[in-house]
PDB file of C-alpha atoms in Angstrom:
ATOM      1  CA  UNK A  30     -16.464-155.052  44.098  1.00 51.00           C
ATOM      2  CA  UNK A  31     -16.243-152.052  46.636  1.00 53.00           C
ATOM      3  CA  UNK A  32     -12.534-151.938  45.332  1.00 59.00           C
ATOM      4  CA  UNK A  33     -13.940-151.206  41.634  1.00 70.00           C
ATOM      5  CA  UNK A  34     -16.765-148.876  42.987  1.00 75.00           C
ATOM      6  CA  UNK A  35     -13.869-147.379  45.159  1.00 72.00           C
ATOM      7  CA  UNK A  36     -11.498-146.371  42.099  1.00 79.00           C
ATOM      8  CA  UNK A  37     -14.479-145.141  39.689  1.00 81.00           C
ATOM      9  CA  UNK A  38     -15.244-142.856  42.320  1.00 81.00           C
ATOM     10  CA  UNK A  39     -12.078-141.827  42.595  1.00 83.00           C
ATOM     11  CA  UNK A  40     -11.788-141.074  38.771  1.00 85.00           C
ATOM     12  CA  UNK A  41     -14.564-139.380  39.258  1.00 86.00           C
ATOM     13  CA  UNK A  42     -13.493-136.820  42.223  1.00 89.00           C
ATOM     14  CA  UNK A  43     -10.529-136.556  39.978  1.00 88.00           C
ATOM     15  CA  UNK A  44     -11.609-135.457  36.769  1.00 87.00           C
ATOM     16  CA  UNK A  45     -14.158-133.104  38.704  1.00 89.00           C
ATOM     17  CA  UNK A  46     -11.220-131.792  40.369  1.00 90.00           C
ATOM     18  CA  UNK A  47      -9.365-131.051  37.636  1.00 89.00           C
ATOM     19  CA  UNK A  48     -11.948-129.683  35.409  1.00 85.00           C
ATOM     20  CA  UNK A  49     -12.526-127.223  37.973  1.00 87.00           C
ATOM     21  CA  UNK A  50      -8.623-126.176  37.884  1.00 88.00           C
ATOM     22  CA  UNK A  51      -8.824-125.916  34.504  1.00 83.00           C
ATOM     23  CA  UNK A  52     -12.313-124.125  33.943  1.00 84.00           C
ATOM     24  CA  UNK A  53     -11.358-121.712  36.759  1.00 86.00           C
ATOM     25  CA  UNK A  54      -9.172-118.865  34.794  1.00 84.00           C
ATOM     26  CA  UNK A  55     -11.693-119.006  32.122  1.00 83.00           C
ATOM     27  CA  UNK A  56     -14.351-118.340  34.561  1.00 86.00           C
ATOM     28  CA  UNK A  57     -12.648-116.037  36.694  1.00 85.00           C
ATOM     29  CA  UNK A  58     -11.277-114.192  32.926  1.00 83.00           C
ATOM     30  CA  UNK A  59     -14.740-114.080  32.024  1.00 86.00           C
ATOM     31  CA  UNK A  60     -16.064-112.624  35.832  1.00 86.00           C
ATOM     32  CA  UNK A  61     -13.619-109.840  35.221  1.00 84.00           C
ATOM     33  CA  UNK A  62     -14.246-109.032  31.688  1.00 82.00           C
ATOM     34  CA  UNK A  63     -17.822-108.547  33.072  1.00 85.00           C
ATOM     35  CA  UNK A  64     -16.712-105.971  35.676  1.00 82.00           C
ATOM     36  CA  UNK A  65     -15.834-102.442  36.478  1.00 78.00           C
ATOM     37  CA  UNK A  66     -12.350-100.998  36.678  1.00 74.00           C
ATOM     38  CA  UNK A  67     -13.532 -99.659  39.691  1.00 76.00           C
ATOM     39  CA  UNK A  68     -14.349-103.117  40.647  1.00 77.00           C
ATOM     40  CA  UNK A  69     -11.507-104.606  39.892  1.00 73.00           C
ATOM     41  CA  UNK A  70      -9.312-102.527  42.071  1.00 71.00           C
ATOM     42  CA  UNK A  71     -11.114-102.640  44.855  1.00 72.00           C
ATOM     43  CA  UNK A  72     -10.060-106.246  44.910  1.00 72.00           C
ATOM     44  CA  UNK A  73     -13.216-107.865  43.789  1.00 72.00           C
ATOM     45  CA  UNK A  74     -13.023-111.157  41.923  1.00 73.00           C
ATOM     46  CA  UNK A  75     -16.821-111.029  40.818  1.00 78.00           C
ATOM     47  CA  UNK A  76     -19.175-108.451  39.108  1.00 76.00           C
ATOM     48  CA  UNK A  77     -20.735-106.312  41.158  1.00 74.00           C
ATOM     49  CA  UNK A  78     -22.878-105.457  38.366  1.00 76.00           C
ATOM     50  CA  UNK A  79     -22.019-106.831  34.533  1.00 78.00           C
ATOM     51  CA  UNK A  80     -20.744-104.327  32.319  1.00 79.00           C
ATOM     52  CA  UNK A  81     -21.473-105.935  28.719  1.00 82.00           C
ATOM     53  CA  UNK A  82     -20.255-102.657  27.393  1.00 84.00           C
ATOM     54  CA  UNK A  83     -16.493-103.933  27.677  1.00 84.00           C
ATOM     55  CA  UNK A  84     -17.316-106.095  25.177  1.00 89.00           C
ATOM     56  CA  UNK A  85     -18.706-103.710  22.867  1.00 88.00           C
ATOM     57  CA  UNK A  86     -15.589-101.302  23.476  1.00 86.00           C
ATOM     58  CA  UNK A  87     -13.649-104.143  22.364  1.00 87.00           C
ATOM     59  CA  UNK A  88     -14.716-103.754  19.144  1.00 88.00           C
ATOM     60  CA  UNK A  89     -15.264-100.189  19.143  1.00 87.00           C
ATOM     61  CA  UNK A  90     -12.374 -98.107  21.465  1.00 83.00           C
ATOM     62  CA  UNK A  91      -9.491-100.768  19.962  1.00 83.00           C
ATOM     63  CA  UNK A  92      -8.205-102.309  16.636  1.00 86.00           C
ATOM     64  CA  UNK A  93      -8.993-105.485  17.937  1.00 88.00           C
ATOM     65  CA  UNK A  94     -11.283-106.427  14.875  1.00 89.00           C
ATOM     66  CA  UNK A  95      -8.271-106.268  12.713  1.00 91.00           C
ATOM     67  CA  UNK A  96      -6.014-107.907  14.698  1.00 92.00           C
ATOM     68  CA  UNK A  97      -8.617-110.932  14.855  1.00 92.00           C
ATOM     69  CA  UNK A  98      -9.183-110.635  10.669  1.00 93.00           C
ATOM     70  CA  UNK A  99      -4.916-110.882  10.630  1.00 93.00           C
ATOM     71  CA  UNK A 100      -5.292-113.440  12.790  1.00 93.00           C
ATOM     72  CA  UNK A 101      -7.903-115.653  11.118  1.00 93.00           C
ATOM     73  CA  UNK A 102      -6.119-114.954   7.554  1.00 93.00           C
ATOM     74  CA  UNK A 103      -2.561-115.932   8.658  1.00 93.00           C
ATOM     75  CA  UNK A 104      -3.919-119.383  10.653  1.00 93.00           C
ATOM     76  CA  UNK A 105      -6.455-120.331   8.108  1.00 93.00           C
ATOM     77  CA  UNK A 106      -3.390-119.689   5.235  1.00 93.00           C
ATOM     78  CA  UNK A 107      -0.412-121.330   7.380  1.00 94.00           C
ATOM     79  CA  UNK A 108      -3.046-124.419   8.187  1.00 94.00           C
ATOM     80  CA  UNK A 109      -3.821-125.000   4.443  1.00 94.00           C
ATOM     81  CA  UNK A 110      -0.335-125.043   3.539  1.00 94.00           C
ATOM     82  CA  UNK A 111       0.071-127.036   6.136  1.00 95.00           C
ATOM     83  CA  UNK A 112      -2.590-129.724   5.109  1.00 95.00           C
ATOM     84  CA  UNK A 113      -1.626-129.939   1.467  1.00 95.00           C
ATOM     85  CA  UNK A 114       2.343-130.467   1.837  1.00 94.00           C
ATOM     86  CA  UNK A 115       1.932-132.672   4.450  1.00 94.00           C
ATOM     87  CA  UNK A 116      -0.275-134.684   2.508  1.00 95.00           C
ATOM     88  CA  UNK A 117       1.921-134.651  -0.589  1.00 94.00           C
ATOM     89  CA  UNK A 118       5.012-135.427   1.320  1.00 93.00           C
ATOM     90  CA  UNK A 119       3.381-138.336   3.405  1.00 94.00           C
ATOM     91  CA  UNK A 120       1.939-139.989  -0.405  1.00 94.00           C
ATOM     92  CA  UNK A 121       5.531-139.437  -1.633  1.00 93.00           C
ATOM     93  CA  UNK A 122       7.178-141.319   1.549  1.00 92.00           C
ATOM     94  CA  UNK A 123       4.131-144.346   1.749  1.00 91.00           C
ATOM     95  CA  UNK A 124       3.430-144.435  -1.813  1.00 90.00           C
ATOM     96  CA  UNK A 125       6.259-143.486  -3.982  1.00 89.00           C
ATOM     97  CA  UNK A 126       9.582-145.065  -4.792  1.00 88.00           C
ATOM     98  CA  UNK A 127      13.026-143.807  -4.796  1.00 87.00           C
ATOM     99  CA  UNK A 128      16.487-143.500  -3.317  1.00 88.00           C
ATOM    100  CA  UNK A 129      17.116-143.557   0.389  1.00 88.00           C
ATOM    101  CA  UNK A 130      13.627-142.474   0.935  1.00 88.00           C
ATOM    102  CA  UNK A 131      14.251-143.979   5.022  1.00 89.00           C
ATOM    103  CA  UNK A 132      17.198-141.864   5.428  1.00 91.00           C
ATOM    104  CA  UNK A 133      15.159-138.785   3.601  1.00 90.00           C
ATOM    105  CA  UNK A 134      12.111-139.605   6.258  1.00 91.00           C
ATOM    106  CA  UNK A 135      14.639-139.839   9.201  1.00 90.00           C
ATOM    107  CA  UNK A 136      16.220-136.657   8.289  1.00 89.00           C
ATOM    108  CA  UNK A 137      13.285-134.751   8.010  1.00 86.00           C
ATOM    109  CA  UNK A 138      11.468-135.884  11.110  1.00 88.00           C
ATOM    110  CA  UNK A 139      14.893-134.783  12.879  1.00 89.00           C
ATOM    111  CA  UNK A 140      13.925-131.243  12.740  1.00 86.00           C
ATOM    112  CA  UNK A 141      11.266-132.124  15.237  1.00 86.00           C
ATOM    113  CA  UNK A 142      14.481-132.235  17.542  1.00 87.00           C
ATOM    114  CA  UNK A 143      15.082-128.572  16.895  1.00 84.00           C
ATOM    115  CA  UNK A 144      13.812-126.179  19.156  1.00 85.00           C
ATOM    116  CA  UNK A 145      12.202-123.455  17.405  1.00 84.00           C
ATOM    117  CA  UNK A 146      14.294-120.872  19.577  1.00 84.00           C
ATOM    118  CA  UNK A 147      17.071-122.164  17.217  1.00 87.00           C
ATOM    119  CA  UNK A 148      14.831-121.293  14.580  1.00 88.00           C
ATOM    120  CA  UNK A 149      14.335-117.874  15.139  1.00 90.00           C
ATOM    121  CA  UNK A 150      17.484-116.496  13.880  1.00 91.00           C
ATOM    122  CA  UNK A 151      17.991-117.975  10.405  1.00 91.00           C
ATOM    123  CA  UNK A 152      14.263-117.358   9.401  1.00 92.00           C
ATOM    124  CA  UNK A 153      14.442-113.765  10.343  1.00 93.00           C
ATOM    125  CA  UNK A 154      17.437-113.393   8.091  1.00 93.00           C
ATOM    126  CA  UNK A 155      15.727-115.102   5.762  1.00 93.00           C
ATOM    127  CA  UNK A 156      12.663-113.228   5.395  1.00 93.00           C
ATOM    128  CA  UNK A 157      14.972-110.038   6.301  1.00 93.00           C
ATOM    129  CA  UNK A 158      16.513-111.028   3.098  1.00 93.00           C
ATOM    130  CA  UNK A 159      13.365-111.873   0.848  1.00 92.00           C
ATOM    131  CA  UNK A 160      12.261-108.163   2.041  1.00 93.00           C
ATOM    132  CA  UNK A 161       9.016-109.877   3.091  1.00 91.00           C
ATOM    133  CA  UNK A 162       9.535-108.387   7.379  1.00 91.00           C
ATOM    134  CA  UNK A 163       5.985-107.597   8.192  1.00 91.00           C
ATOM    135  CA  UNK A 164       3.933-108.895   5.880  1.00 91.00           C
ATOM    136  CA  UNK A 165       1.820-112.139   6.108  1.00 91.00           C
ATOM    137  CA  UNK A 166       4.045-113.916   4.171  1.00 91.00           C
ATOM    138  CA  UNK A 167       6.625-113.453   6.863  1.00 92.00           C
ATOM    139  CA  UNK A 168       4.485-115.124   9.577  1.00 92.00           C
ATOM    140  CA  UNK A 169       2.989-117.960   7.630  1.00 91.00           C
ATOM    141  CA  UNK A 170       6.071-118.865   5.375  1.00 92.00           C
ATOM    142  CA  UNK A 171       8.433-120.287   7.823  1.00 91.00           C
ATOM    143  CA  UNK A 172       5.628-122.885   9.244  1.00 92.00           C
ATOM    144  CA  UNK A 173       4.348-124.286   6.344  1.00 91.00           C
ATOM    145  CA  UNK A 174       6.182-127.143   6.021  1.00 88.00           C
ATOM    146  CA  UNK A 175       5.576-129.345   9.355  1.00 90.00           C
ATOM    147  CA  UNK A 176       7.420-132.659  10.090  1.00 91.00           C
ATOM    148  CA  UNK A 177       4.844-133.189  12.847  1.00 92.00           C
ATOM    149  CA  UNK A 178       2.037-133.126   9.935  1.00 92.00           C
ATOM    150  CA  UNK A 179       3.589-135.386   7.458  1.00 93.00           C
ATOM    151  CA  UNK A 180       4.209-138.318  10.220  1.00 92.00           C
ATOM    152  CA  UNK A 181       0.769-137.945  11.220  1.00 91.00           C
ATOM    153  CA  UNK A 182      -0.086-138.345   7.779  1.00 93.00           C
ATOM    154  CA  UNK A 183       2.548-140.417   6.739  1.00 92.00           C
ATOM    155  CA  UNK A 184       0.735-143.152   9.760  1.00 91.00           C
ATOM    156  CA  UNK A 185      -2.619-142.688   8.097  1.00 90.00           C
ATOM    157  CA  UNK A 186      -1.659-143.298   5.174  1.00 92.00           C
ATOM    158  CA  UNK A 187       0.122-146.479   5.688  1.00 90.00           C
ATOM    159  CA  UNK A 188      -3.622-147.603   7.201  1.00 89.00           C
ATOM    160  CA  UNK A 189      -5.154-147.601   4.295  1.00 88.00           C
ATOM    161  CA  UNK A 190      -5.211-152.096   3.130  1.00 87.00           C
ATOM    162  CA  UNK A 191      -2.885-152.467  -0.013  1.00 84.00           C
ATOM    163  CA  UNK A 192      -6.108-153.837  -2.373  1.00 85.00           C
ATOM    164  CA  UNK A 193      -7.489-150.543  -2.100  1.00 85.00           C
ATOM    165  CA  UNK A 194      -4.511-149.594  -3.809  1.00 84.00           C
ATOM    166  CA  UNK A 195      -4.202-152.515  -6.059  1.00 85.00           C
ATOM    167  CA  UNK A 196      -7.592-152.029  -7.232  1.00 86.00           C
ATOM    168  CA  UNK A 197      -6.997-148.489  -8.391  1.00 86.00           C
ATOM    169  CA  UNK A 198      -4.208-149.551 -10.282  1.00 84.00           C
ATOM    170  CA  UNK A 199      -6.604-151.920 -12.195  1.00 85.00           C
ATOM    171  CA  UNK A 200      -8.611-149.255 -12.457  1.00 84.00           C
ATOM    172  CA  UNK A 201      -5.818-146.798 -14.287  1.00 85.00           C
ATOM    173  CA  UNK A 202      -5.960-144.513 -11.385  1.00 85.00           C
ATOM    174  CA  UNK A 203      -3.131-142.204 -11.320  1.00 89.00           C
ATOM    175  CA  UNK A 204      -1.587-140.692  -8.395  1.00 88.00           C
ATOM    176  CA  UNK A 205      -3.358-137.488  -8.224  1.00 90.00           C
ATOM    177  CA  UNK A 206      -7.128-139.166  -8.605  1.00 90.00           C
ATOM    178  CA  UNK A 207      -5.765-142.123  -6.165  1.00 91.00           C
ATOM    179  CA  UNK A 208      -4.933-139.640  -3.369  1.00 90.00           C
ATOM    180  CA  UNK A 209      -7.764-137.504  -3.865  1.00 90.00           C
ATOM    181  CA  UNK A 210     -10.291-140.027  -4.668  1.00 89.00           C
ATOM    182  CA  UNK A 211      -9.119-143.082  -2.488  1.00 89.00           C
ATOM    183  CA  UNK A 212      -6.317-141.498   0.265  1.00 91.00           C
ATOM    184  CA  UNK A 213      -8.535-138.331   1.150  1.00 91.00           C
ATOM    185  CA  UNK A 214     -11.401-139.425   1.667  1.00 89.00           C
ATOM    186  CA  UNK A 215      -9.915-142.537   3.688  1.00 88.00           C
ATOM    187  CA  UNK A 216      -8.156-140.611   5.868  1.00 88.00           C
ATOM    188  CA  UNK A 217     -10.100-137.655   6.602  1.00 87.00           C
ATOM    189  CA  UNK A 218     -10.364-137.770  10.116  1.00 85.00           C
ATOM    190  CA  UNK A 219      -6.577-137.288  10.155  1.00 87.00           C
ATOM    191  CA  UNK A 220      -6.480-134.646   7.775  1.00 91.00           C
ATOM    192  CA  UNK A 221      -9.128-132.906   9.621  1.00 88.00           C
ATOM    193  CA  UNK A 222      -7.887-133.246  12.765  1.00 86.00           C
ATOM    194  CA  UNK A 223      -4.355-132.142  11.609  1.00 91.00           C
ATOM    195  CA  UNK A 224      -5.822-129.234  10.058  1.00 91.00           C
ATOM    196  CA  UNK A 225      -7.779-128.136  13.563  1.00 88.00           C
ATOM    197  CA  UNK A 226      -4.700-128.519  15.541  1.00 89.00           C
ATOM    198  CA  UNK A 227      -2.826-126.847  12.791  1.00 91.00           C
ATOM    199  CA  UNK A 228      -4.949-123.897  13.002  1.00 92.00           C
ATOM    200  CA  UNK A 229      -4.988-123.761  16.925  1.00 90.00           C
ATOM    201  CA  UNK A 230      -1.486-123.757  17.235  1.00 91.00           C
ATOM    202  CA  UNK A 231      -0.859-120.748  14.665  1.00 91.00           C
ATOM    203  CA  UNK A 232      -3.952-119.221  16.340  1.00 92.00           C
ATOM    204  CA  UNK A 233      -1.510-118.815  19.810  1.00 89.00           C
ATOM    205  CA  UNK A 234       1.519-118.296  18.564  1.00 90.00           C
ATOM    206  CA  UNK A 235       3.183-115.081  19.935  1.00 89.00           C
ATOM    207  CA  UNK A 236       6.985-114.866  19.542  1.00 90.00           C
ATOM    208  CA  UNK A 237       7.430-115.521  15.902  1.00 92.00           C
ATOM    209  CA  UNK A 238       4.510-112.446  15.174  1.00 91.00           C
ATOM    210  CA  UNK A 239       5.954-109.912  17.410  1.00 90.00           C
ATOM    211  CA  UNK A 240       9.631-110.427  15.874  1.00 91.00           C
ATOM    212  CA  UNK A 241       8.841-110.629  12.265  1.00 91.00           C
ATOM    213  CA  UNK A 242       6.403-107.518  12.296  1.00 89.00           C
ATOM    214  CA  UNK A 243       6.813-103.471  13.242  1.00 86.00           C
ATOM    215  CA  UNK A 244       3.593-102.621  12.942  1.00 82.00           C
ATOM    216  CA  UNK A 245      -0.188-102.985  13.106  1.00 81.00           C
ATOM    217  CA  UNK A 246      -0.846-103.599   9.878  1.00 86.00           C
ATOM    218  CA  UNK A 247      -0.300-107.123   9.444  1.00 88.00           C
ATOM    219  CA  UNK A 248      -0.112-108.000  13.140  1.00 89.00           C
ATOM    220  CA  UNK A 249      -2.281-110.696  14.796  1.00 91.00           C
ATOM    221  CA  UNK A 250      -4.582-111.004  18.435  1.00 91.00           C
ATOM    222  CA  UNK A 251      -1.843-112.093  20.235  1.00 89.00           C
ATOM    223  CA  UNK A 252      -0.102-109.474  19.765  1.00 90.00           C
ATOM    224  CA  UNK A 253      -3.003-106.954  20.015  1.00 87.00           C
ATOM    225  CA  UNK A 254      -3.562-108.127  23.469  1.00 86.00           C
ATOM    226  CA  UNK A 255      -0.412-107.150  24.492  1.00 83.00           C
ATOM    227  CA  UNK A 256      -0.598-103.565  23.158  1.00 82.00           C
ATOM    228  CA  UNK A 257      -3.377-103.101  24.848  1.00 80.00           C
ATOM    229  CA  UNK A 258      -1.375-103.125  28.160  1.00 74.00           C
ATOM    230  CA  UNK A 259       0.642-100.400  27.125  1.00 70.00           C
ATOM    231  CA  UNK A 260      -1.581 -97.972  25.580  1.00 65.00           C
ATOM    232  CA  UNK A 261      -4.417 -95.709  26.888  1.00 60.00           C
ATOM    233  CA  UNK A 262      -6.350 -98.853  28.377  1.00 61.00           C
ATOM    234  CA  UNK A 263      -3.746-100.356  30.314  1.00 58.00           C
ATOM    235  CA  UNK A 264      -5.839 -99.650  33.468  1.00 69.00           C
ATOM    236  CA  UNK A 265      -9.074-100.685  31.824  1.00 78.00           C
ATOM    237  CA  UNK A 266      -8.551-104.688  33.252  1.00 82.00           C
ATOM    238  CA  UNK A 267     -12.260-105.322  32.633  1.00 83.00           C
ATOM    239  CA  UNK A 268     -11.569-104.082  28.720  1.00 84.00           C
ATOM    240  CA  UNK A 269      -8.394-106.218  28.705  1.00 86.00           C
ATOM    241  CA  UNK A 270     -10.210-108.811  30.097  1.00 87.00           C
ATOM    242  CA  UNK A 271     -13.042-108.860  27.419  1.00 88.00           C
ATOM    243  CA  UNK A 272     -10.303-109.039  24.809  1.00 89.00           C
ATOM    244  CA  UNK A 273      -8.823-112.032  25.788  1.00 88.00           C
ATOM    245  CA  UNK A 274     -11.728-113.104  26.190  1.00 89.00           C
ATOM    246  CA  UNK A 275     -13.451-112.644  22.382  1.00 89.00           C
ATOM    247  CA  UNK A 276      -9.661-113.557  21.387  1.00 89.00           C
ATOM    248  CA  UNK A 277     -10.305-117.119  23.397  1.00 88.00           C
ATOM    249  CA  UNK A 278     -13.630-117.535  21.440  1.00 87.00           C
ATOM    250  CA  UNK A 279     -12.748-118.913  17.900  1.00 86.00           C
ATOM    251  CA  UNK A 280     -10.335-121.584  19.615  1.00 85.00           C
ATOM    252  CA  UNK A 281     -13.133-122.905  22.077  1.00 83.00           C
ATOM    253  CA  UNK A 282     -15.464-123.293  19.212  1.00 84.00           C
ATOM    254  CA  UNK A 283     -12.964-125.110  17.098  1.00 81.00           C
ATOM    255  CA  UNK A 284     -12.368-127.489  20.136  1.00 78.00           C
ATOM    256  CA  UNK A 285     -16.017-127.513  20.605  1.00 78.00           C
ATOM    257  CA  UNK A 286     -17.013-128.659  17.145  1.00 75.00           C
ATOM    258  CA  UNK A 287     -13.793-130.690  16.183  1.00 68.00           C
ATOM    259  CA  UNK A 288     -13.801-133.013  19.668  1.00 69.00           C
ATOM    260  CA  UNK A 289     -15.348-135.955  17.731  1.00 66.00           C
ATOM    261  CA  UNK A 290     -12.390-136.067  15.282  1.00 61.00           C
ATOM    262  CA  UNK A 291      -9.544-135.419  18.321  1.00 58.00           C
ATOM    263  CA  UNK A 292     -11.261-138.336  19.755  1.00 58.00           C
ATOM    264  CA  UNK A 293     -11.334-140.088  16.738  1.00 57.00           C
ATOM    265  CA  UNK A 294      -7.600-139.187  16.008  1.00 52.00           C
ATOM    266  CA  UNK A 295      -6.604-140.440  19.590  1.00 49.00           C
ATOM    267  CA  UNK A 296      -8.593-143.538  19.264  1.00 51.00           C
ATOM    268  CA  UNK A 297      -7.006-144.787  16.052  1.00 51.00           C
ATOM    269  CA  UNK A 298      -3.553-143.695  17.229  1.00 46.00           C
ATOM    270  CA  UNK A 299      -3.091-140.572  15.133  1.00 45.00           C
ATOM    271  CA  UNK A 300      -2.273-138.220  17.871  1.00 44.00           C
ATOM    272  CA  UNK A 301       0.134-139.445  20.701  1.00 41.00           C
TER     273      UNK A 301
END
């Protein structure tokens, strides 16, 4: 018994440990974002007074709103593209029938093995080619099909019992009213959950952005926040600061309001 009590409270101390690791740069990004430059040099970690009006420069003294609009069109468009082909290539692999269909699955989950450093190369002459080099298209093109998102979907799908799909067959069902009507809807926690990490992980991405575009008018936060080190605010670590920070935001909320379905997804073996 005092062994149990002895290793819950160790969880415990644990977790509280490590939430406090990992809560730490936020709070300490947040402490500075809320503080003078003059603050700042002088070596202080915490406000001295809050200066709210780094946020509202944000917005004001920087092109940071349309770096966030770039950045909310290119992850919302690259994580729809992402949802619907992996769904259509996970029915075609569970559902359909045809030649070496294994061998097709193998080979396309085998670009998981490729890092995308390997990547970089070929789809820059490619879009160099298309003449598509800084526009949206160029960011978003290159990602939309995801080998990741069809075996998560491919594993949901083979979930769903075989009478559901026998009794759509009795029921003249054809394969576009089966999978929206019956696959869907049966598997929307993984589809929703796929989308939410789909959009998180376009949402960060850096290195593919800053390669594919020249200039502002297409490129996203990530990139913004960098720029802002080298131009007139480069000293202004409070503004800086309040960028990441309001950059930070729409992820945290996504995580906030989509934690049921990771949970969900982990639970039922979707994400590993």
């Amino acid at each position: 018994m005092q062994t149990s009590n002895f290793q819950k409270n160790f969880r415990l101390i644990s977790l509280i440990i490590l939430t406090i690791l990992l809560l730490l740069p936020l709070f300490l990004g947040i402490s500075l974002s809320l503080s003078s430059s003059q603050s700042i040099a002088q070596g202080n970690l915490w406000p001295k007074h809050l200066e709210f009006g780094n946020y509202v420069k944000v917005f004001t003294n920087t092109p940071m709103t349309k770096f966030l609009l770039h950045s909310f069109m290119v992850s919302g468009l690259v994580m729809i593209g992402q949802v619907i082909l992996s769904i259509m290539a996970a029915y075609a692999f569970v559902f359909l029938k045809f030649k070496f269909k294994k061998f097709t699955f193998i080979l396309f989950l085998s670009t998981m093995m490729l890092p995308f450093e390997a990547q970089i190369i070929p789809n820059f002459a490619t879009m160099r080619d298309l003449n598509l080099l800084n526009t949206y298209a160029a960011m978003g093109l290159p990602f939309l099909a995801s080998a990741f998102g069809t075996f998560m979907m491919k594993t949901s799908f083979e979930q769903i019992p075989t009478a559901l799909r026998q009794l759509s067959d009795i029921e003249g069902l054809n394969h576009f009213q089966f999978a929206t009507r019956v696959v869907m809807p049966y598997t929307r926690v993984s589809i929703i959950t796929f989308a939410l990490y789909g959009f998180l992980t376009n949402w960060n991405m850096y290195l593919w952005p800053l390669i594919s575009t020249t200039n502002d008018k297409v490129r996203t936060v990530q990139i913004g926040l960098r720029q802002l080190r080298s131009q007139d605010t480069a000293s202004n670590w409070g503004l800086i600061m309040a960028a990441t920070i309001v950059s930070v935001i729409p992820t945290l909320l996504i995580i906030f309001l989509g934690q049921k379905y990771f949970k969900k997804g982990l639970t039922n073996g979707v994400i590993k």
